[in-house]
Coordinates of C-alpha atoms and ligand atoms in Angstrom, one line a residue:
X18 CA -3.6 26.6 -70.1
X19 CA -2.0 23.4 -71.0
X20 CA -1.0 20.6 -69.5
X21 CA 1.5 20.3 -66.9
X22 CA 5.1 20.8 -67.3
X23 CA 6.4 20.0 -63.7
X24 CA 5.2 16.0 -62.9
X25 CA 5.8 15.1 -59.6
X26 CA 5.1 11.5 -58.0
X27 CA 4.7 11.7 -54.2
X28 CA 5.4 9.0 -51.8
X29 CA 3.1 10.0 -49.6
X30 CA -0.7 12.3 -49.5
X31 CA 1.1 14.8 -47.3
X32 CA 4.0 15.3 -49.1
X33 CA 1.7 15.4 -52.0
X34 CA 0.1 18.5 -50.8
X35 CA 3.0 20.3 -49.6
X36 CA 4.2 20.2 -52.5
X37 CA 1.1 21.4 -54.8
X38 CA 1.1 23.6 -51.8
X39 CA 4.9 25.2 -52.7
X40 CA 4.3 25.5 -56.2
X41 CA 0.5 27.1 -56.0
X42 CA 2.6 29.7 -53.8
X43 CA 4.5 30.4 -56.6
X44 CA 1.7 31.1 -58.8
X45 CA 1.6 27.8 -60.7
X46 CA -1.2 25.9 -60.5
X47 CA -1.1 22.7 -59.2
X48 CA -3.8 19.4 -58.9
X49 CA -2.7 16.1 -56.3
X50 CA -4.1 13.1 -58.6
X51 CA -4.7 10.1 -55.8
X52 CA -3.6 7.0 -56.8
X53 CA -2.3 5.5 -59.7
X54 CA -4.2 8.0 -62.6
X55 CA -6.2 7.4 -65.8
X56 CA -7.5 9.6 -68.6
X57 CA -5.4 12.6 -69.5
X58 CA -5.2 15.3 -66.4
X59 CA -7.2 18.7 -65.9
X60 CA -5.2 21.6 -67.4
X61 CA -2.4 22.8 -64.5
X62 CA 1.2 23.6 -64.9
X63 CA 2.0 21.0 -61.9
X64 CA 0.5 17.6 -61.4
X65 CA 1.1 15.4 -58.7
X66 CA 0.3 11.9 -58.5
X67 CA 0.3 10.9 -54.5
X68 CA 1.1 7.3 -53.9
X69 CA 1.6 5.5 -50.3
X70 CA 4.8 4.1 -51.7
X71 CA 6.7 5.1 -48.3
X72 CA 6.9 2.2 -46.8
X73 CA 5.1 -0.3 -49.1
X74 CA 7.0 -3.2 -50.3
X75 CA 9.8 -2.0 -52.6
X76 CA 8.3 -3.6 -55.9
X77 CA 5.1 -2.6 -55.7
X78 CA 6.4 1.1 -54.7
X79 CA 8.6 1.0 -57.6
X80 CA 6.0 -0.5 -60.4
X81 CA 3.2 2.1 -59.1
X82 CA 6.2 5.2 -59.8
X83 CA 7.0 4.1 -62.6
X84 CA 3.5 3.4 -64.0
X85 CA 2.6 7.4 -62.2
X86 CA 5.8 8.6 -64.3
X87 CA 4.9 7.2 -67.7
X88 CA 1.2 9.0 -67.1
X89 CA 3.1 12.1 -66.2
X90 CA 5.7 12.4 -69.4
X91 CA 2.7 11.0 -71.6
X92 CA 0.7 13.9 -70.2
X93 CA 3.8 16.3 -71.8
X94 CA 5.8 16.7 -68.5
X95 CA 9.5 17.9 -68.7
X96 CA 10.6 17.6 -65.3
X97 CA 9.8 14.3 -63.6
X98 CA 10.0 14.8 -59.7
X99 CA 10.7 12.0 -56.8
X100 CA 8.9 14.2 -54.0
X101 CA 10.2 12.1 -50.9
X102 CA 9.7 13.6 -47.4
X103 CA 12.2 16.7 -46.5
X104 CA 13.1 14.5 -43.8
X105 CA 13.8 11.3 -46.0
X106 CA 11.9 9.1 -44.3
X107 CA 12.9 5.6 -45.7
X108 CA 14.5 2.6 -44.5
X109 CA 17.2 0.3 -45.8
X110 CA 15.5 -1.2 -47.8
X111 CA 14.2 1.9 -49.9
X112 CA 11.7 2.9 -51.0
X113 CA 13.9 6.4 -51.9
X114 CA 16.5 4.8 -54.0
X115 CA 15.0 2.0 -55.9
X116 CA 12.5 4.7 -57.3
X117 CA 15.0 7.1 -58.1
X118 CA 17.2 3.7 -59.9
X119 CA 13.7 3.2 -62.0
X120 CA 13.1 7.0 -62.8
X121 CA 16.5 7.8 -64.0
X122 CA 16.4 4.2 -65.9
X123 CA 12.7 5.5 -67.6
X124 CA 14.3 8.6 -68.1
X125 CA 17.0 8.0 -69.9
X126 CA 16.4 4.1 -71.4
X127 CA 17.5 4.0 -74.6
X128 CA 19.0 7.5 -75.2
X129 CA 23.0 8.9 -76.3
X130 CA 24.4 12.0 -75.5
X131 CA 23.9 13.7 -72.5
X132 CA 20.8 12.3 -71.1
X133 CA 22.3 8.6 -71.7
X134 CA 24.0 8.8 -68.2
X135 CA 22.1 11.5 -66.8
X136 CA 21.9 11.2 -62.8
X137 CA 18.7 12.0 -60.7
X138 CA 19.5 15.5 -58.8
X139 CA 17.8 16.6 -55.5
X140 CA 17.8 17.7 -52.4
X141 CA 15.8 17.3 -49.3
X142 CA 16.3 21.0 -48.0
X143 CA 13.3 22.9 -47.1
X144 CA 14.4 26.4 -45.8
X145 CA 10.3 27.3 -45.1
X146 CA 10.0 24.4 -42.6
X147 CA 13.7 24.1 -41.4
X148 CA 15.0 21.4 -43.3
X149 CA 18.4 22.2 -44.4
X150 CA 21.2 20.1 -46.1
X151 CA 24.8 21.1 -45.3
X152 CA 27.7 18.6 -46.4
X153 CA 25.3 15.8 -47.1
X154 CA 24.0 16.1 -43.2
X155 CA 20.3 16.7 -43.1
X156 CA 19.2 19.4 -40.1
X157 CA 15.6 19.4 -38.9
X158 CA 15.5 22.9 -37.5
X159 CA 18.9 23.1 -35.0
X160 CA 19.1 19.5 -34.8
X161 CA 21.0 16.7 -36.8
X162 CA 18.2 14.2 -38.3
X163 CA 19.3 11.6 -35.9
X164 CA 19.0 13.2 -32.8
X165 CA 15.2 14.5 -34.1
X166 CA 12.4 13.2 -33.0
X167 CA 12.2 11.6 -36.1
X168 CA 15.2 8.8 -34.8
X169 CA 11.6 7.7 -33.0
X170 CA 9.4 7.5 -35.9
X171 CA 7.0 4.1 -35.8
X172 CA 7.7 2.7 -39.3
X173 CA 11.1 5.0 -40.6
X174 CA 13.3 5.4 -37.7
X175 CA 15.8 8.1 -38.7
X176 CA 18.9 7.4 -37.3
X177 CA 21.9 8.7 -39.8
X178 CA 21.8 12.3 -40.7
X179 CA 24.5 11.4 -43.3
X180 CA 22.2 11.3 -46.2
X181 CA 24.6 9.9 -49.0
X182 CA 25.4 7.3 -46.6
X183 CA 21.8 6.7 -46.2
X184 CA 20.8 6.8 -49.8
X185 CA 23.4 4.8 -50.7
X186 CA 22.6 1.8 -48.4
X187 CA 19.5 2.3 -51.1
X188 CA 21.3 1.7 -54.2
X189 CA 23.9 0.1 -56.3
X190 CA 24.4 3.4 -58.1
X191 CA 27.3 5.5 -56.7
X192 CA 25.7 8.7 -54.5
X193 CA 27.5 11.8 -55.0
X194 CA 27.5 15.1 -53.1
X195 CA 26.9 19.1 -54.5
X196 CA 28.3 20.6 -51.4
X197 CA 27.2 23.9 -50.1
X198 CA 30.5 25.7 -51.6
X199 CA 29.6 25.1 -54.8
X200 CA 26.1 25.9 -54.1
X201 CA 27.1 29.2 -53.4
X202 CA 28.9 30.2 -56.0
X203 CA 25.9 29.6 -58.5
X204 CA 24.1 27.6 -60.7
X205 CA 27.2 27.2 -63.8
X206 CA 29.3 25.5 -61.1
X207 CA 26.6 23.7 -59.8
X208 CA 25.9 22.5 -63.5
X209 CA 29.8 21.7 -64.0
X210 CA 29.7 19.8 -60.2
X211 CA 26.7 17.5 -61.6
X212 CA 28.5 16.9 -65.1
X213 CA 31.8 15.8 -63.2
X214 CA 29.6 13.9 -61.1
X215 CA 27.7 12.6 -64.0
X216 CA 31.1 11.5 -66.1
X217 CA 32.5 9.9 -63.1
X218 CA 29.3 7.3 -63.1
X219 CA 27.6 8.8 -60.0
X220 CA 23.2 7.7 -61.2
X221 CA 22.2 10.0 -58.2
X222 CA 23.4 13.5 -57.1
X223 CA 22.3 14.8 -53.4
X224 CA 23.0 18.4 -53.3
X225 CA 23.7 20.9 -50.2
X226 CA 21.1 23.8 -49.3
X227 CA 20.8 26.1 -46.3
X228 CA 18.5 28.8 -48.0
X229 CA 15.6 29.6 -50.7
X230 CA 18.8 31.2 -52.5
X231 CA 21.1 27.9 -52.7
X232 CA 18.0 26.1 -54.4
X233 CA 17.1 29.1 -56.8
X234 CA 20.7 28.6 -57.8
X235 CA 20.6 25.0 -58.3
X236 CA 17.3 25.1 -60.4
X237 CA 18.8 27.4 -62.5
X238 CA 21.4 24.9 -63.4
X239 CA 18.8 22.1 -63.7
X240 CA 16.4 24.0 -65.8
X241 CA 19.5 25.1 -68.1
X242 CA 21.1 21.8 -68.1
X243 CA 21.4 19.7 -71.6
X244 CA 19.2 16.6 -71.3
X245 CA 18.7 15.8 -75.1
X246 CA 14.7 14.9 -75.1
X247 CA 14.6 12.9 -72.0
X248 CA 12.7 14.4 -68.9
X249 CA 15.1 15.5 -66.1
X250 CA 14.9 13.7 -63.2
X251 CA 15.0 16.1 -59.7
X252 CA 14.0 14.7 -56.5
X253 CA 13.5 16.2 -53.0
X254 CA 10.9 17.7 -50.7
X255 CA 8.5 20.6 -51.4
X256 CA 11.7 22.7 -51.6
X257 CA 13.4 22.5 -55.3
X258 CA 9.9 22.0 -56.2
X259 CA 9.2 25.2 -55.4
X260 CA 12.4 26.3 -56.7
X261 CA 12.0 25.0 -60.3
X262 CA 8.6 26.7 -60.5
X263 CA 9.6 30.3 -59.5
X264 CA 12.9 30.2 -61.5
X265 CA 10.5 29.2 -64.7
X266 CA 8.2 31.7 -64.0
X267 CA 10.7 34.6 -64.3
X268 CA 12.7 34.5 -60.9
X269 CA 10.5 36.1 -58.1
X270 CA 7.1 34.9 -57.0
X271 CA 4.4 35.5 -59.1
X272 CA 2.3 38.8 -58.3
X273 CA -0.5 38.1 -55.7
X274 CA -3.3 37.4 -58.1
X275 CA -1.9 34.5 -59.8
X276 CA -1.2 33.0 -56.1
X277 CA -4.9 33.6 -55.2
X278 CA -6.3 32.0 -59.0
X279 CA -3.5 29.1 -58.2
X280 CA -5.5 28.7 -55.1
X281 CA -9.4 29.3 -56.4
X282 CA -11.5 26.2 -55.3
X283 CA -15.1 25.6 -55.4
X284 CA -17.7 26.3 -52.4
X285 CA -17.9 23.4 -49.8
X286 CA -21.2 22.7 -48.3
X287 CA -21.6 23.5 -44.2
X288 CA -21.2 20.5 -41.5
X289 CA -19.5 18.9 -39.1
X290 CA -16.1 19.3 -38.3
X291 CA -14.0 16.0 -37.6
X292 CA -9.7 15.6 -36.7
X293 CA -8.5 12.6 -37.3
X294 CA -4.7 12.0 -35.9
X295 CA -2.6 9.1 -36.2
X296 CA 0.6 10.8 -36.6
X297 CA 3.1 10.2 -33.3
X298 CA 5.9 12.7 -34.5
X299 CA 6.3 14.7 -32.0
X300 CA 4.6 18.0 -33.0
X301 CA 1.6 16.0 -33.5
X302 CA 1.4 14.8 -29.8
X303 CA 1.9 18.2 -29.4
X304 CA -1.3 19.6 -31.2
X305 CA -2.9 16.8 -29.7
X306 CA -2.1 17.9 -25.9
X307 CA -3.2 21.5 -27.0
X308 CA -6.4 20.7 -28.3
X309 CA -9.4 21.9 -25.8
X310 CA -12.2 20.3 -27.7
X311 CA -13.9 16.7 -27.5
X312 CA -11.5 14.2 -27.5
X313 CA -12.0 10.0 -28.6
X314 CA -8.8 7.7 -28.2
X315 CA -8.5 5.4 -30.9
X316 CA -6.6 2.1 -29.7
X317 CA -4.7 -0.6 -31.5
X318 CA -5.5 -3.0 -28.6
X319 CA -8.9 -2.5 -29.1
X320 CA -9.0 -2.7 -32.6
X321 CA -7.1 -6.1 -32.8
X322 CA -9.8 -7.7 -30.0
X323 CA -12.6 -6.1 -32.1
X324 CA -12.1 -3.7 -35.2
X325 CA -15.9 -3.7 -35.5
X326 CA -16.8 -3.1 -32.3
X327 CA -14.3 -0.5 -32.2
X328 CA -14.9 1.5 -34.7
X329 CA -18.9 1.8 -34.0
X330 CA -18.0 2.7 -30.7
X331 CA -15.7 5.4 -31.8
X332 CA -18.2 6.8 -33.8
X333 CA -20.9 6.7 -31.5
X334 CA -18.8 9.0 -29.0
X335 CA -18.2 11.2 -31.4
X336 CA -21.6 11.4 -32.4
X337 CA -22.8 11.8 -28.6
X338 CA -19.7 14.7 -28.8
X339 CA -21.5 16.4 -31.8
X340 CA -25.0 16.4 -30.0
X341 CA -23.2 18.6 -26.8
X342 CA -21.3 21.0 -29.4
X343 CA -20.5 22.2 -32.6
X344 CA -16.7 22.2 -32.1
X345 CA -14.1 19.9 -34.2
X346 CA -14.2 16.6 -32.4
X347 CA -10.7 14.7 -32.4
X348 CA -10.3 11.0 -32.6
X349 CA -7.0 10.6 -32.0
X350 CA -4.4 7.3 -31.5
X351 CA -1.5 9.1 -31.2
X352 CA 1.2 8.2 -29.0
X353 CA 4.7 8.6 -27.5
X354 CA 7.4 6.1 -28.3
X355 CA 7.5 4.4 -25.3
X356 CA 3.8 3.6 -25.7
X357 CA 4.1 2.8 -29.6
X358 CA 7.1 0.6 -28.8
X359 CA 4.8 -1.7 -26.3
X360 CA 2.3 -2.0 -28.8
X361 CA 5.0 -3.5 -31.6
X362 CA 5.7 -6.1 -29.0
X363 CA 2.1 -6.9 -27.5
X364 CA 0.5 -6.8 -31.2
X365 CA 3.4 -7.6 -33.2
X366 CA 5.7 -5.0 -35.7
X367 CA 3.7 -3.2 -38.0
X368 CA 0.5 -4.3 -36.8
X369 CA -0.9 -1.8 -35.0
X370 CA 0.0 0.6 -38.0
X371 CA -2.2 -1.5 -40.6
X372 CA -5.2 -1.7 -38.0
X373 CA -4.9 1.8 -37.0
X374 CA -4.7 3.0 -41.0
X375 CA -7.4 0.7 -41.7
X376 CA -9.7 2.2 -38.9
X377 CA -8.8 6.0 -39.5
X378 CA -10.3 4.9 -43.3
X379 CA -13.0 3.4 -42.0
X380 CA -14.2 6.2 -39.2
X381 CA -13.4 8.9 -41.8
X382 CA -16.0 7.8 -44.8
X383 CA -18.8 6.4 -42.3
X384 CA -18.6 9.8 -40.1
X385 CA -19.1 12.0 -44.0
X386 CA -21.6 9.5 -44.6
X387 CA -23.7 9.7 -41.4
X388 CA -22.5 12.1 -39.2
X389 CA -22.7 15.2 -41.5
X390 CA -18.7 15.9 -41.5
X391 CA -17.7 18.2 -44.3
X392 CA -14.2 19.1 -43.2
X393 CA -12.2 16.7 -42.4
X394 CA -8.4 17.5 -41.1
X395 CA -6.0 14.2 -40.8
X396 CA -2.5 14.0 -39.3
X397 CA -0.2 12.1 -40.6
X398 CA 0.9 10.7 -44.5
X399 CA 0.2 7.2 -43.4
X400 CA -2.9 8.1 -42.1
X401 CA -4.0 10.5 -45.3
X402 CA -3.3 7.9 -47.3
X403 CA -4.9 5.4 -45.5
X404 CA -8.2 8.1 -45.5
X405 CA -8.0 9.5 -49.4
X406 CA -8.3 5.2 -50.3
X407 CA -10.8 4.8 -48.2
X408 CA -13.1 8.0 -49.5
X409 CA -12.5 6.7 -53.0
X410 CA -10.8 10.3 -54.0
X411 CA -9.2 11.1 -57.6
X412 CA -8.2 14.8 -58.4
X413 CA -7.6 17.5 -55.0
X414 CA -7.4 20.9 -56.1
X415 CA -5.2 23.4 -53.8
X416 CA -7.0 26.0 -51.2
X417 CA -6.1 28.5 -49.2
X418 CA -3.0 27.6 -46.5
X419 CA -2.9 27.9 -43.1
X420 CA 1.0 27.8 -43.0
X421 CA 3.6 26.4 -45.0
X422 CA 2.3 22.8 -46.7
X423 CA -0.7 22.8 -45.1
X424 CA -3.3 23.8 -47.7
X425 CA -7.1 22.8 -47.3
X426 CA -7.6 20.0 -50.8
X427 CA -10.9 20.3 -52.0
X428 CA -12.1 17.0 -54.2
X429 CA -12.6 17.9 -58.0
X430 CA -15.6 17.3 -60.0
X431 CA -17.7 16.7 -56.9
X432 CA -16.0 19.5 -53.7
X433 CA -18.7 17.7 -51.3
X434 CA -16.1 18.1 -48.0
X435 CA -12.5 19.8 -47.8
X436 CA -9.9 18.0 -46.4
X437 CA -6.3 19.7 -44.3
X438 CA -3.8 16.3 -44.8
X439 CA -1.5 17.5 -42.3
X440 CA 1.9 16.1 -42.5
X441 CA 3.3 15.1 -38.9
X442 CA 5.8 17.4 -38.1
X443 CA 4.0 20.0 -39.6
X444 CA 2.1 22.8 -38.4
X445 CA 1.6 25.4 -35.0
X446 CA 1.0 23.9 -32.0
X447 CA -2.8 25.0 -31.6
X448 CA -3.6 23.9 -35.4
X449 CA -6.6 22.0 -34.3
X450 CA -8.0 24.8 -33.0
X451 CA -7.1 27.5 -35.9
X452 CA -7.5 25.4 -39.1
X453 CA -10.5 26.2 -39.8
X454 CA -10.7 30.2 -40.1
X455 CA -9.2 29.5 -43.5
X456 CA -11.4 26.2 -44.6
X457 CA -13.5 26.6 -47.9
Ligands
ATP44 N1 -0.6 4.4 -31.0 C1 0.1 3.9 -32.1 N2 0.9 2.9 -32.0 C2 1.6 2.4 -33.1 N3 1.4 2.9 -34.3 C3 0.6 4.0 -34.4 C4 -0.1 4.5 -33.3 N4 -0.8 5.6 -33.8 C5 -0.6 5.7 -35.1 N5 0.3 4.7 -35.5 C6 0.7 4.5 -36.8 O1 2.0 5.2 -37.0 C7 2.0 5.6 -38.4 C8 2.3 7.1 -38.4 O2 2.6 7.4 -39.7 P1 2.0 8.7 -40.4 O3 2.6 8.8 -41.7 O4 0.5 8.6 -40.3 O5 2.4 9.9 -39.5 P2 3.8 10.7 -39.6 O6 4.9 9.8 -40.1 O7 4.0 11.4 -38.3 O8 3.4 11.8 -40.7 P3 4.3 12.2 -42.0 O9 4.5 11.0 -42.8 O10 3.3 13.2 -42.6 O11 5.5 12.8 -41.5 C9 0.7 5.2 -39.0 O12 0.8 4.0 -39.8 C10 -0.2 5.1 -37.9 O13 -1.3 4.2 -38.1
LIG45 O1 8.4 16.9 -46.9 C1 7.7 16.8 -45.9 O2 8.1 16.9 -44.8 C2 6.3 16.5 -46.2 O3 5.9 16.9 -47.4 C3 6.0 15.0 -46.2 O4 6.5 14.3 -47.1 C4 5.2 14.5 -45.2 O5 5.0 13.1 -45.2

């Protein structure tokens, strides 16, 4: 094998995974590279760079894409891929559109024809975990985005479910709409929609999907359209992703031993079993309530009076926990939004977010390093994110899954632990209990 065709640069850990997760399911195989990468990448047919560009400040989120980008079309990549979360967590302020301004702007800088004003094409729709797109409004199972728990979130408050209103508030560039009509009717008038859309100046095209159909139809039409030598440009969730992978490999999922060689990882030494949770979406609070095992709250009032103190006394309960059983033990700061919102006015906005990030790191790499913990499952991107730094991680390969984007990551050269990064809306209720039947 060669090196990867399909590039992807993820905004977050989680959304990283789910999507390495989508396209191993398809057969391809598929590495998460942490961070901004160096040196060429392992041979794979999908790599995927995950930053924590979700809610950083919008230049440093759009310098670290664009420098993730450049390392993915030097590595030989054709399609470059803006994996933002199937529930398009942003705010105002970005970070989804000024990435997708600088991609299309890498992609085509410099180049006639058709890929001189080629747009960025995606879509958020996720059929696998309910995430569907229908007129440019963005469902999260039966509900409208903005009456989703996700209106609630702690740092992207979701509260338009118009999503080319949304992504436009992004953007200079004019947003235009594939709606689900056209989707339908298959992928050579979804490539005549995108050309219209394209010669009418639109730089970014959101397109309707309600099933696994509707975005096997519109990679068709990406994978087919002219785009000179530049890369093309796709965006979305683990969806299209998915999509662009099975439609290159022929059209139907690959056969079941290419899934299971997409998925091979190395042994992971015994130990400890840790949860770390510092997601509050609401199927997180969820998992959390349903979790029977040793529990240690983590708080941000605590934290900001002493982090130090804190966090040895966090691990010392959870050390006392692991002398009584040999259960997963959850540390866990979860909490509804009532409760986050009183935090953001006792400690100030966004504090309680940095301390809590900076804490989850912190208890993750001292409880490997002296409590024996060799898997490790985290909820929440933030919170990966904040984890993956902190353990000083480079290249995941994909394991088994223990439902849709929720594969265990194993750390390549050296698989000393495995790590579940569960996204926050993700996942069964009892998931802290049945994780681990699947865990290398
Ligand atoms: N009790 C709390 N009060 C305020 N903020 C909290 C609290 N607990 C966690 N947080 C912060 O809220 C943020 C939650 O974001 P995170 O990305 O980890 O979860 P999520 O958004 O549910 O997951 P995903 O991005 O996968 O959907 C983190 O920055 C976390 O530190
Ligand atoms: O698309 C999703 O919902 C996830 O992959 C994600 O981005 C979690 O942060």
């Amino acid at each position: 094998m060669t090196g990867p065709w399909l590039g992807a640069v993820a905004d977050d850990l989680t959304g990283a995974c789910d999507l390495a997760d989508a396209v191993s399911e398809q057969g391809e195989s598929a590495i998460v590279v942490v961070g901004t990468p160096g040196g060429p990448p392992p041979a794979c047919g999908c790599a995927v760079v995950a930053l924590k560009s979700r809610t950083a400040p919008r230049a440093e989120a759009v310098g670290d894409s664009l420098t993730a980008a450049r390392w993915l079309v030097e590595a030989g990549c054709t399609t470059i891929y803006q994996k933002y979360c199937s529930t398009f967590d942003s705010t105002d302020e970005g970070n989804i559109g000024p990435v997708a301004d600088a991609l299309v702007q890498l992609a085509t800088a410099g180049r006639a024809g058709p890929a001189g004003g080629a747009p960025s094409v995606g879509t958020p729709a996720t059929p696998r975990v309910g995430r569907t797109l229908y007129q440019g409004q963005l469902f999260v199972g039966r509900q409208l985005l903005s009456e989703s728990p996700l209106r609630d979130h702690p740092l992207t408050p979701m509260r338009d479910s118009d999503l080319v209103r949304v992504l436009s508030r992004q953007t200079r560039a004019t947003v235009a709409l594939v709606d689900w009509n056209t989707v339908a009717a298959g992928p050579e008038r979804i490539h005549a929609a995108i050309d219209a859309a394209r010669r009418t100046g639109a730089g970014h095209v959101l397109v309707d999907a309600l099933t696994e159909t509707d975005l096997d139809n519109l990679a068709t039409a990406l994978l087919r359209a002219p785009t000179g030598d530049a890369p093309l440009v796709a965006g979305g969730a683990a969806g299209l992703a998915a999509a662009l992978a099975r439609v290159r490999g022929g059209g139907t999922p690959s056969p079941g031993l290419n899934r299971a060689a997409a998925r091979a990882v190395p042994a992971v030494p015994n130990g400890r079993r840790l949860i770390l949770s510092g997601s509050c979406s609401a199927r997180t609070r969820e998992q959390v309530a349903r979790f029977t095992g040793p529990l240690v709250s983590l708080s941000p009032v605590d934290l900001d009076a002493d982090f130090g103190q804190t966090v040895d006394a966090v691990l010392a309960a959870v050390a006392e926990a692991y002398r009584t059983t040999d259960d997963p033990v959850l540390v866990s700061s979860s909490a509804d939004p009532v409760l986050v919102a009183r935090y953001d006015s006792q400690l100030g906005p966004g504090r309680s977010a940095e301390l809590l990030e900076a804490a989850a790191g912190e208890i993750a790499a001292r409880a490997i390093a002296t409590l024996g913990v060799r898997r490790l499952l985290t909820a929440g991107g933030e919170t990966a994110g904040a984890v993956v730094r902190a353990l000083g991680l480079g290249v995941l390969r994909v394991g088994p899954a223990v439902g849709p984007g929720l594969p265990w990551m194993v750390p390549d050269p050296d698989p000393k632990l495995a790590i579940l990064f569960k996204s926050g809306n993700f996942g069964e209720p009892d998931l802290f209990h049945t994780a681990w039947k699947l865990a290398p």
